[in-house]
């Protein structure tokens, strides 16, 4: 009965109900359409803003490029004019051996003193029939024969062809790394442009007057340095140990304070000190060390004292840190507080009595050569792989560990680090300072990374080598970084570019890669000679090469 009553609804009531539902539906559809339209509008407005920002950035970049092209073109024209004036003067001197005084004086005045150095030098300009030749980098003077002009022209043409060929090669290097170079240029140009807004008017006027911005000048320095080198040339090679002995791995290789001696250490339980000039200048199959010191354990790291030339520190697999006197071949101090393998040791550059070490016992210890016990202890949560003093500070150290991070400490307060640098995906095997503010790190994630320890910021990631399990070495100078690879190669990077500048493979070039076990040999240690394109590199076979960056 109830069901029948529920069905007794009039048509009028149904129409009202349907009308209400229809209105409700239209309202929901309207709200849905409005929401969709608002989402679309928000997206388009956000996209427009992003593109306008990108357009503004591109327009600013184009303006920088336009200004810099004009500045470089002006500078290039000035160089061409100077070259033409120089060539003209040389021709006139050759045609007029007596050297007419009025012409010479007026020319010198017109040239704005370009040749004042030559003219005022002792003895003045040569007045006889003399031609300068460049032979193996040395200036020589010879008397020309009857075909003086033809010879000069031939030499100039040859030199021009050589320069032209060099320009082509360097241009290819630019094309190969164009994206990284573009990023480097724009980064430097934008940075300097942003800073110019807060500069004093005087500084801005100076930049405009000279027409050569600081950003362009910085980039030109990077570009010229980066394109200068294309290969690593071997200038010497030596064997570290017995050819048939397996314990040849060189764990550490380091130059002394004056770059006159270098020391090697590794699993052979010996510190060997070589005279660098003898290794380079005296060809020999096996160079003998000038000093050799035996140790009880396998060695992991060496560090020369930056002031006391004859002192070198070592860390070993038993956790012992030792300071040696290479003159007497005796240990000066032995520190035995570490409970496990000590991977790393480093002397302070600012205080010759201080050194720091890191170990698998998760402890960083600071030592003083005037005391028998450690003066400071930092207990960390992970194995310590590397430690390094900031070269400009006796109180700041960088610590790389198995937790994938770099901890940057102020030794005056070690309760917590000043900053923790994160980014590596595996253990940090090496940390090295390029300058007081620039820190480089290596990891078994096959990358090198650059960090700014002043601003606590990541700068760049460098990729190209292979490093997944071994310690393959890291060395730095002001501009370049070099590291080993598990492909038995040494890789060199410029700090402003994320891809390698060049690399060199150990082993005979006659041996086919397929004949060698790819994982059997790796580079185990590398070290730059200070402010030089020369480096030392050692591999797991005990082969040490002296390599130099070449064009």
Coordinates of C-alpha atoms in Angstrom, one line a residue:
X1 CA 0.0 0.0 0.0
X2 CA 2.9 2.3 0.9
X3 CA 4.6 1.6 -2.4
X4 CA 1.6 2.7 -4.3
X5 CA 1.3 5.9 -2.3
X6 CA 5.0 6.7 -3.0
X7 CA 4.3 6.5 -6.7
X8 CA 1.4 8.8 -6.6
X9 CA 3.3 12.0 -7.5
X10 CA 1.7 14.5 -9.8
X11 CA 3.1 15.5 -13.1
X12 CA 3.5 19.0 -11.8
X13 CA 5.6 17.9 -8.9
X14 CA 7.8 15.8 -11.2
X15 CA 8.3 18.8 -13.5
X16 CA 9.3 20.9 -10.5
X17 CA 11.7 18.2 -9.3
X18 CA 13.2 17.7 -12.8
X19 CA 13.6 21.5 -13.2
X20 CA 15.4 21.7 -9.9
X21 CA 17.7 18.9 -10.9
X22 CA 18.3 20.4 -14.3
X23 CA 19.2 23.8 -12.7
X24 CA 21.5 22.1 -10.2
X25 CA 23.2 20.2 -13.1
X26 CA 23.6 23.5 -15.1
X27 CA 25.1 25.1 -12.0
X28 CA 27.6 22.3 -11.5
X29 CA 28.5 22.4 -15.2
X30 CA 29.0 26.1 -15.0
X31 CA 31.2 25.9 -12.0
X32 CA 33.2 23.0 -13.6
X33 CA 33.6 25.1 -16.8
X34 CA 34.7 28.1 -14.8
X35 CA 37.2 26.1 -12.8
X36 CA 38.6 24.6 -16.0
X37 CA 38.8 28.0 -17.7
X38 CA 40.6 29.4 -14.6
X39 CA 43.1 26.6 -14.6
X40 CA 43.7 27.1 -18.3
X41 CA 44.0 30.9 -17.8
X42 CA 46.4 30.4 -14.9
X43 CA 48.6 28.0 -16.9
X44 CA 48.7 30.4 -19.9
X45 CA 49.5 33.4 -17.7
X46 CA 52.2 31.4 -16.0
X47 CA 53.6 30.3 -19.3
X48 CA 53.4 33.8 -20.7
X49 CA 55.3 35.1 -17.6
X50 CA 58.0 32.4 -18.0
X51 CA 58.4 33.1 -21.7
X52 CA 58.5 36.9 -21.1
X53 CA 61.2 36.3 -18.5
X54 CA 63.0 34.0 -21.0
X55 CA 62.6 36.6 -23.7
X56 CA 63.9 39.4 -21.4
X57 CA 66.8 37.2 -20.5
X58 CA 67.5 36.4 -24.2
X59 CA 67.2 40.1 -25.0
X60 CA 69.6 41.0 -22.2
X61 CA 72.0 38.2 -23.4
X62 CA 71.8 39.4 -27.0
X63 CA 72.6 42.9 -25.8
X64 CA 75.7 41.6 -23.9
X65 CA 76.7 39.6 -26.9
X66 CA 76.2 42.6 -29.2
X67 CA 78.3 44.9 -26.9
X68 CA 81.0 42.2 -26.6
X69 CA 81.2 41.6 -30.3
X70 CA 81.7 45.4 -30.8
X71 CA 84.4 45.5 -28.1
X72 CA 86.2 42.4 -29.5
X73 CA 86.0 43.8 -33.1
X74 CA 87.5 47.1 -32.0
X75 CA 90.2 45.2 -30.1
X76 CA 90.9 43.0 -33.1
X77 CA 91.2 45.9 -35.5
X78 CA 93.7 47.5 -33.1
X79 CA 95.7 44.3 -33.1
X80 CA 95.7 44.2 -36.9
X81 CA 96.8 47.8 -37.2
X82 CA 99.6 47.2 -34.7
X83 CA 100.7 44.2 -36.7
X84 CA 100.6 46.1 -40.0
X85 CA 102.6 48.9 -38.5
X86 CA 105.1 46.5 -37.1
X87 CA 105.5 44.7 -40.4
X88 CA 105.9 48.0 -42.2
X89 CA 108.6 49.1 -39.9
X90 CA 110.5 45.8 -40.3
X91 CA 110.3 46.1 -44.1
X92 CA 111.5 49.7 -44.1
X93 CA 114.3 48.8 -41.8
X94 CA 115.3 46.0 -44.1
X95 CA 115.1 48.2 -47.2
X96 CA 116.9 51.1 -45.5
X97 CA 119.7 49.6 -43.5
X98 CA 121.1 53.0 -42.6
X99 CA 117.8 53.8 -40.8
X100 CA 116.7 57.3 -41.6
X101 CA 116.4 59.2 -38.4
X102 CA 113.6 61.6 -39.2
X103 CA 111.3 58.7 -40.4
X104 CA 112.1 56.6 -37.4
X105 CA 111.4 59.3 -34.9
X106 CA 108.1 60.4 -36.6
X107 CA 107.0 56.8 -36.9
X108 CA 107.7 56.1 -33.3
X109 CA 105.7 59.2 -32.3
X110 CA 102.8 58.2 -34.5
X111 CA 102.8 54.7 -33.2
X112 CA 102.2 55.9 -29.6
X113 CA 105.3 54.4 -28.2
X114 CA 104.6 50.9 -29.5
X115 CA 108.3 50.4 -30.2
X116 CA 109.7 52.6 -27.4
X117 CA 111.0 49.5 -25.6
X118 CA 113.0 48.3 -28.6
X119 CA 114.3 51.8 -29.4
X120 CA 115.4 52.6 -25.9
X121 CA 116.9 49.2 -25.2
X122 CA 120.7 49.1 -24.7
X123 CA 122.3 49.2 -28.1
X124 CA 119.1 50.4 -29.8
X125 CA 117.6 48.7 -32.9
X126 CA 120.1 46.8 -35.2
X127 CA 121.3 49.0 -38.0
X128 CA 123.1 46.4 -40.0
X129 CA 121.8 43.8 -42.4
X130 CA 120.6 41.4 -39.7
X131 CA 117.5 39.1 -39.7
X132 CA 115.9 37.6 -36.6
X133 CA 115.1 33.9 -36.7
X134 CA 113.2 31.8 -34.2
X135 CA 114.8 28.4 -33.9
X136 CA 113.4 26.0 -31.3
X137 CA 112.1 28.8 -29.1
X138 CA 115.4 30.8 -29.2
X139 CA 116.0 34.1 -30.9
X140 CA 119.0 33.9 -33.2
X141 CA 120.7 36.6 -35.3
X142 CA 122.1 35.7 -38.7
X143 CA 123.4 37.6 -41.7
X144 CA 120.9 37.2 -44.6
X145 CA 122.0 36.0 -48.0
X146 CA 121.1 37.6 -51.3
X147 CA 117.5 36.3 -51.1
X148 CA 116.7 38.0 -47.9
X149 CA 113.2 39.2 -48.8
X150 CA 112.2 35.8 -50.2
X151 CA 113.3 34.0 -47.1
X152 CA 111.5 36.5 -44.8
X153 CA 108.3 36.2 -46.9
X154 CA 108.6 32.4 -46.8
X155 CA 109.0 32.4 -43.1
X156 CA 106.1 34.7 -42.6
X157 CA 103.9 32.6 -44.8
X158 CA 104.9 29.5 -43.0
X159 CA 104.2 31.1 -39.6
X160 CA 100.9 32.4 -40.9
X161 CA 99.9 28.8 -42.1
X162 CA 101.0 27.4 -38.7
X163 CA 98.9 30.0 -36.9
X164 CA 95.9 29.4 -39.2
X165 CA 96.1 25.6 -38.6
X166 CA 96.2 26.3 -34.8
X167 CA 93.2 28.5 -35.1
X168 CA 91.2 25.8 -36.9
X169 CA 92.2 23.2 -34.2
X170 CA 91.1 25.5 -31.4
X171 CA 87.9 26.4 -33.2
X172 CA 87.1 22.6 -33.3
X173 CA 87.6 22.4 -29.6
X174 CA 85.2 25.3 -29.1
X175 CA 82.6 23.6 -31.3
X176 CA 82.9 20.4 -29.4
X177 CA 82.2 22.1 -26.0
X178 CA 80.0 24.8 -27.3
X179 CA 77.1 24.3 -24.9
X180 CA 79.3 24.3 -21.8
X181 CA 81.2 27.3 -23.1
X182 CA 78.0 29.2 -23.8
X183 CA 76.7 28.5 -20.3
X184 CA 80.1 29.7 -18.9
X185 CA 80.0 32.9 -20.9
X186 CA 76.4 33.8 -20.0
X187 CA 76.9 32.9 -16.4
X188 CA 79.9 35.2 -16.1
X189 CA 78.3 38.0 -18.1
X190 CA 75.0 37.9 -16.2
X191 CA 76.8 37.8 -12.9
X192 CA 78.9 40.8 -13.7
X193 CA 76.0 42.6 -15.2
X194 CA 73.9 42.1 -12.0
X195 CA 76.8 43.3 -9.9
X196 CA 77.2 46.4 -12.0
X197 CA 73.8 47.6 -10.8
X198 CA 75.2 48.1 -7.3
X199 CA 78.5 49.4 -8.4
X200 CA 79.6 53.0 -8.0
X201 CA 79.1 55.2 -11.1
X202 CA 82.9 55.5 -11.4
X203 CA 83.3 51.8 -11.9
X204 CA 80.5 51.7 -14.5
X205 CA 82.1 54.6 -16.4
X206 CA 85.5 52.8 -16.4
X207 CA 83.9 49.7 -17.9
X208 CA 82.1 51.7 -20.6
X209 CA 85.2 53.8 -21.3
X210 CA 87.4 50.7 -21.9
X211 CA 84.5 48.8 -23.6
X212 CA 85.7 45.5 -22.4
X213 CA 83.5 44.2 -19.5
X214 CA 85.0 42.2 -16.6
X215 CA 82.6 39.3 -17.5
X216 CA 84.0 39.1 -21.1
X217 CA 87.5 39.4 -19.8
X218 CA 86.9 36.5 -17.4
X219 CA 85.4 34.4 -20.1
X220 CA 88.2 35.1 -22.5
X221 CA 90.7 33.9 -19.9
X222 CA 88.7 30.6 -19.6
X223 CA 88.3 30.2 -23.4
X224 CA 92.0 30.8 -24.1
X225 CA 93.2 28.5 -21.3
X226 CA 90.6 25.8 -22.2
X227 CA 91.5 25.8 -25.9
X228 CA 95.3 26.0 -25.4
X229 CA 95.6 22.3 -24.6
X230 CA 94.4 19.2 -26.5
X231 CA 96.5 16.3 -25.2
X232 CA 98.7 15.0 -22.5
X233 CA 102.3 14.3 -23.6
X234 CA 104.5 11.8 -21.8
X235 CA 107.9 13.3 -21.0
X236 CA 109.2 10.6 -18.6
X237 CA 108.2 7.3 -17.2
X238 CA 109.4 5.1 -14.4
X239 CA 108.6 1.8 -12.7
X240 CA 107.7 2.1 -9.0
X241 CA 108.3 -1.6 -8.1
X242 CA 109.2 -5.0 -9.3
X243 CA 107.6 -5.8 -12.6
X244 CA 106.6 -9.3 -11.5
X245 CA 105.5 -8.2 -8.0
X246 CA 101.8 -7.7 -7.4
X247 CA 102.2 -5.1 -4.6
X248 CA 102.8 -2.2 -6.9
X249 CA 99.8 0.0 -6.4
X250 CA 100.8 3.6 -5.7
X251 CA 98.2 5.1 -3.3
X252 CA 99.7 8.5 -3.0
X253 CA 102.2 10.7 -5.0
X254 CA 103.1 14.2 -3.8
X255 CA 105.6 17.0 -4.7
X256 CA 107.6 18.6 -1.9
X257 CA 107.4 22.3 -1.0
X258 CA 109.7 23.4 -3.9
X259 CA 108.6 20.9 -6.5
X260 CA 112.1 19.5 -6.6
X261 CA 111.4 16.1 -5.0
X262 CA 108.3 13.9 -5.2
X263 CA 107.4 11.0 -2.9
X264 CA 105.4 7.9 -3.6
X265 CA 103.8 5.4 -1.2
X266 CA 101.4 2.5 -1.5
X267 CA 100.9 -1.2 -0.7
X268 CA 104.7 -1.9 -1.1
X269 CA 105.2 -0.6 2.5
X270 CA 107.8 1.9 1.3
X271 CA 108.0 5.6 0.9
X272 CA 110.2 6.4 -2.1
X273 CA 111.6 9.9 -2.7
X274 CA 112.7 10.8 -6.3
X275 CA 114.5 13.8 -7.7
X276 CA 112.1 15.3 -10.3
X277 CA 114.8 16.8 -12.6
X278 CA 116.7 13.5 -12.7
X279 CA 113.6 11.6 -13.7
X280 CA 112.8 14.0 -16.5
X281 CA 116.3 14.7 -17.8
X282 CA 118.1 11.4 -17.3
X283 CA 116.5 8.6 -19.4
X284 CA 116.5 5.3 -17.6
X285 CA 114.3 2.2 -17.5
X286 CA 114.3 2.2 -13.8
X287 CA 115.0 5.4 -11.8
X288 CA 116.4 4.8 -8.3
X289 CA 114.9 6.8 -5.5
X290 CA 117.2 9.3 -3.6
X291 CA 115.6 8.2 -0.4
X292 CA 113.7 5.1 0.6
X293 CA 112.0 4.4 4.0
X294 CA 110.4 1.1 5.0
X295 CA 107.1 1.1 7.0
X296 CA 105.3 -1.6 8.9
X297 CA 102.0 -1.3 7.1
X298 CA 100.6 -0.5 3.7
X299 CA 100.4 3.2 3.1
X300 CA 97.3 5.2 2.1
X301 CA 98.4 8.8 2.0
X302 CA 101.3 11.3 2.0
X303 CA 101.6 15.0 2.8
X304 CA 104.7 17.1 2.6
X305 CA 105.2 19.8 5.2
X306 CA 104.7 23.2 3.5
X307 CA 107.5 24.9 5.5
X308 CA 109.9 22.2 6.7
X309 CA 111.1 20.8 3.4
X310 CA 112.5 17.5 4.8
X311 CA 109.3 16.6 6.7
X312 CA 106.6 14.3 5.3
X313 CA 103.6 12.7 6.9
X314 CA 102.1 9.3 6.1
X315 CA 99.0 7.5 7.1
X316 CA 98.7 3.7 6.9
X317 CA 96.4 0.7 7.0
X318 CA 96.9 0.2 10.8
X319 CA 95.7 3.7 11.5
X320 CA 99.2 5.0 12.4
X321 CA 100.0 8.6 11.4
X322 CA 103.8 9.2 11.1
X323 CA 105.9 12.3 10.5
X324 CA 109.2 11.4 8.8
X325 CA 112.5 13.3 8.3
X326 CA 113.6 12.3 4.8
X327 CA 117.1 13.5 5.5
X328 CA 117.7 11.1 8.4
X329 CA 115.1 8.6 7.1
X330 CA 113.8 8.3 10.6
X331 CA 110.3 8.9 12.0
X332 CA 110.0 12.2 14.0
X333 CA 106.6 11.5 15.5
X334 CA 104.2 8.5 15.5
X335 CA 100.5 8.8 16.4
X336 CA 98.6 5.6 17.1
X337 CA 95.2 6.8 18.3
X338 CA 93.2 5.7 15.3
X339 CA 91.6 2.3 15.7
X340 CA 91.2 1.5 12.0
X341 CA 92.8 2.3 8.7
X342 CA 93.8 6.0 8.3
X343 CA 92.9 6.9 4.8
X344 CA 94.1 10.5 4.7
X345 CA 96.6 13.0 6.3
X346 CA 97.3 16.6 5.5
X347 CA 99.7 19.3 6.9
X348 CA 98.3 22.8 7.5
X349 CA 99.7 25.4 5.1
X350 CA 99.4 28.2 7.6
X351 CA 100.8 26.4 10.7
X352 CA 103.6 23.9 9.9
X353 CA 103.3 22.2 13.2
X354 CA 99.6 21.1 12.6
X355 CA 98.2 18.2 10.7
X356 CA 94.9 16.4 10.4
X357 CA 93.9 12.8 9.7
X358 CA 90.8 10.8 8.9
X359 CA 90.1 7.1 9.5
X360 CA 87.7 4.2 9.0
X361 CA 87.1 4.5 12.8
X362 CA 84.8 7.5 11.8
X363 CA 87.1 10.0 13.6
X364 CA 89.0 13.1 12.4
X365 CA 92.0 13.9 14.5
X366 CA 94.1 17.1 14.6
X367 CA 97.7 16.6 15.7
X368 CA 100.5 19.0 16.7
X369 CA 104.2 17.9 16.1
X370 CA 105.0 19.4 19.4
X371 CA 102.6 17.0 21.3
X372 CA 102.4 13.3 21.5
X373 CA 98.6 13.1 21.8
X374 CA 95.9 14.5 19.4
X375 CA 94.8 18.0 20.2
X376 CA 91.3 17.7 18.8
X377 CA 89.0 14.9 17.9
X378 CA 85.8 14.9 15.8
X379 CA 83.6 11.9 16.1
X380 CA 81.5 11.4 13.0
X381 CA 78.9 8.8 12.0
X382 CA 80.6 7.5 8.9
X383 CA 84.0 6.3 7.7
X384 CA 86.3 9.1 6.8
X385 CA 87.9 8.8 3.3
X386 CA 89.7 12.2 3.0
X387 CA 90.6 15.4 5.0
X388 CA 92.1 18.6 3.8
X389 CA 93.0 22.0 5.4
X390 CA 91.8 25.1 3.7
X391 CA 95.1 26.6 2.3
X392 CA 94.2 30.0 3.5
X393 CA 93.1 29.1 7.0
X394 CA 94.5 27.1 9.9
X395 CA 91.0 26.5 11.4
X396 CA 88.9 25.3 8.5
X397 CA 89.0 21.7 7.1
X398 CA 87.0 19.7 4.6
X399 CA 86.1 16.1 5.4
X400 CA 84.8 13.6 2.8
X401 CA 83.1 10.5 4.1
X402 CA 81.3 7.3 3.2
X403 CA 78.0 9.0 3.9
X404 CA 78.2 10.7 0.4
X405 CA 78.7 14.2 2.0
X406 CA 81.4 16.7 2.6
X407 CA 81.5 18.3 6.1
X408 CA 83.2 21.7 6.3
X409 CA 84.4 22.4 9.9
X410 CA 85.7 25.3 11.8
X411 CA 88.1 23.7 14.3
X412 CA 87.3 26.4 16.9
X413 CA 83.8 24.9 17.2
X414 CA 83.4 21.3 16.1
X415 CA 80.0 20.6 17.7
X416 CA 78.6 20.9 14.2
X417 CA 80.0 21.6 10.8
X418 CA 79.9 25.1 9.2
X419 CA 78.2 23.5 6.3
X420 CA 77.4 20.0 4.8
X421 CA 77.8 19.8 1.0
X422 CA 75.4 17.3 -0.5
X423 CA 75.1 16.0 -4.1
X424 CA 77.4 13.0 -4.5
X425 CA 75.5 9.6 -4.7
X426 CA 78.4 7.5 -3.3
X427 CA 81.4 7.8 -1.0
X428 CA 83.5 11.0 -1.3
X429 CA 87.1 9.7 -1.9
X430 CA 89.0 13.0 -2.2
X431 CA 88.7 16.7 -1.3
X432 CA 91.1 19.3 -2.6
X433 CA 91.1 23.2 -2.6
X434 CA 91.7 25.1 -5.8
X435 CA 91.7 28.3 -3.8
X436 CA 90.6 29.6 -0.4
X437 CA 87.0 29.6 -1.5
X438 CA 86.9 26.8 -4.2
X439 CA 86.7 23.1 -3.1
X440 CA 86.8 20.1 -5.4
X441 CA 85.6 16.6 -4.5
X442 CA 85.8 13.2 -6.1
X443 CA 83.4 10.3 -5.5
X444 CA 82.9 6.7 -6.6
X445 CA 79.8 8.0 -8.4
X446 CA 82.1 8.8 -11.4
X447 CA 81.8 12.6 -10.8
X448 CA 83.9 15.5 -9.6
X449 CA 82.1 18.4 -8.0
X450 CA 83.1 22.0 -7.3
X451 CA 81.8 23.9 -4.3
X452 CA 82.0 27.5 -3.0
X453 CA 82.9 27.2 0.7
X454 CA 82.4 30.9 1.2
X455 CA 78.9 31.1 -0.1
X456 CA 78.2 27.4 0.7
X457 CA 77.0 26.7 -2.8
X458 CA 77.5 24.0 -5.4
X459 CA 79.2 25.3 -8.5
X460 CA 79.6 22.5 -11.1
X461 CA 79.6 18.8 -11.7
X462 CA 82.3 17.3 -13.9
X463 CA 81.7 14.0 -15.8
X464 CA 83.7 11.9 -18.2
X465 CA 85.9 9.4 -16.3
X466 CA 84.8 6.1 -14.7
X467 CA 85.1 5.6 -11.0
X468 CA 82.9 3.1 -9.2
X469 CA 85.0 1.3 -6.6
X470 CA 88.6 2.4 -6.4
X471 CA 90.4 5.5 -5.1
X472 CA 91.7 6.9 -8.4
X473 CA 93.3 10.1 -7.3
X474 CA 92.4 13.8 -7.5
X475 CA 94.7 16.8 -8.0
X476 CA 94.0 20.5 -8.6
X477 CA 95.7 23.7 -9.5
X478 CA 94.2 27.2 -10.1
X479 CA 92.5 26.3 -13.4
X480 CA 92.6 22.6 -13.9
X481 CA 91.5 19.4 -12.1
X482 CA 92.9 15.9 -13.0
X483 CA 91.8 12.5 -11.8
X484 CA 92.3 8.9 -12.6
X485 CA 89.8 6.5 -14.1
X486 CA 89.1 2.8 -13.9
X487 CA 89.7 2.7 -17.6
X488 CA 93.5 3.1 -16.9
X489 CA 93.3 6.7 -18.1
X490 CA 94.1 10.1 -16.7
X491 CA 91.4 12.8 -17.2
X492 CA 92.0 16.6 -17.2
X493 CA 89.1 19.1 -16.7
X494 CA 89.0 22.9 -16.8
X495 CA 87.2 24.0 -13.7
X496 CA 84.7 26.1 -15.7
X497 CA 83.7 23.3 -18.1
X498 CA 81.9 20.1 -17.1
X499 CA 83.5 17.8 -19.8
X500 CA 87.1 16.7 -20.0
X501 CA 89.7 18.9 -21.8
X502 CA 91.8 15.8 -22.6
X503 CA 92.8 12.4 -21.3
X504 CA 95.7 9.9 -21.6
X505 CA 95.6 6.2 -21.5
X506 CA 98.3 4.2 -19.8
X507 CA 99.7 1.1 -21.5
X508 CA 101.0 0.5 -25.0
X509 CA 99.1 2.0 -27.8
X510 CA 99.9 -1.1 -29.9
X511 CA 97.8 -3.3 -27.5
X512 CA 94.2 -3.7 -28.5
X513 CA 91.7 -2.6 -25.8
X514 CA 90.0 -6.0 -26.2
X515 CA 93.2 -7.8 -25.2
X516 CA 93.2 -6.1 -21.8
X517 CA 90.9 -6.7 -18.9
X518 CA 89.1 -3.4 -18.6
X519 CA 88.8 -3.6 -14.8
X520 CA 92.3 -5.0 -14.1
X521 CA 94.2 -1.7 -14.2
X522 CA 93.3 1.8 -13.0
X523 CA 94.9 5.1 -12.2
X524 CA 95.6 5.2 -8.5
X525 CA 97.3 8.6 -7.8
X526 CA 97.8 12.0 -9.6
X527 CA 99.6 15.2 -8.6
X528 CA 100.1 18.5 -10.4
X529 CA 103.4 20.3 -10.2
X530 CA 102.6 23.8 -8.7
X531 CA 101.5 26.4 -11.2
X532 CA 102.5 24.2 -14.1
X533 CA 100.9 22.2 -16.9
X534 CA 103.0 19.2 -15.7
X535 CA 101.7 16.4 -13.5
X536 CA 102.6 13.0 -12.1
X537 CA 100.3 10.0 -12.5
X538 CA 100.6 6.5 -11.3
X539 CA 98.5 3.4 -12.0
X540 CA 97.8 0.1 -10.2
X541 CA 100.7 -1.6 -12.0
X542 CA 103.2 0.7 -10.4
X543 CA 103.9 2.7 -13.6
X544 CA 104.5 6.4 -13.0
X545 CA 104.4 8.9 -15.8
X546 CA 105.4 12.5 -16.0
X547 CA 102.7 14.1 -18.2
X548 CA 102.5 17.7 -19.6
X549 CA 99.5 19.4 -21.2
X550 CA 100.3 20.2 -24.8
X551 CA 98.5 21.9 -27.7

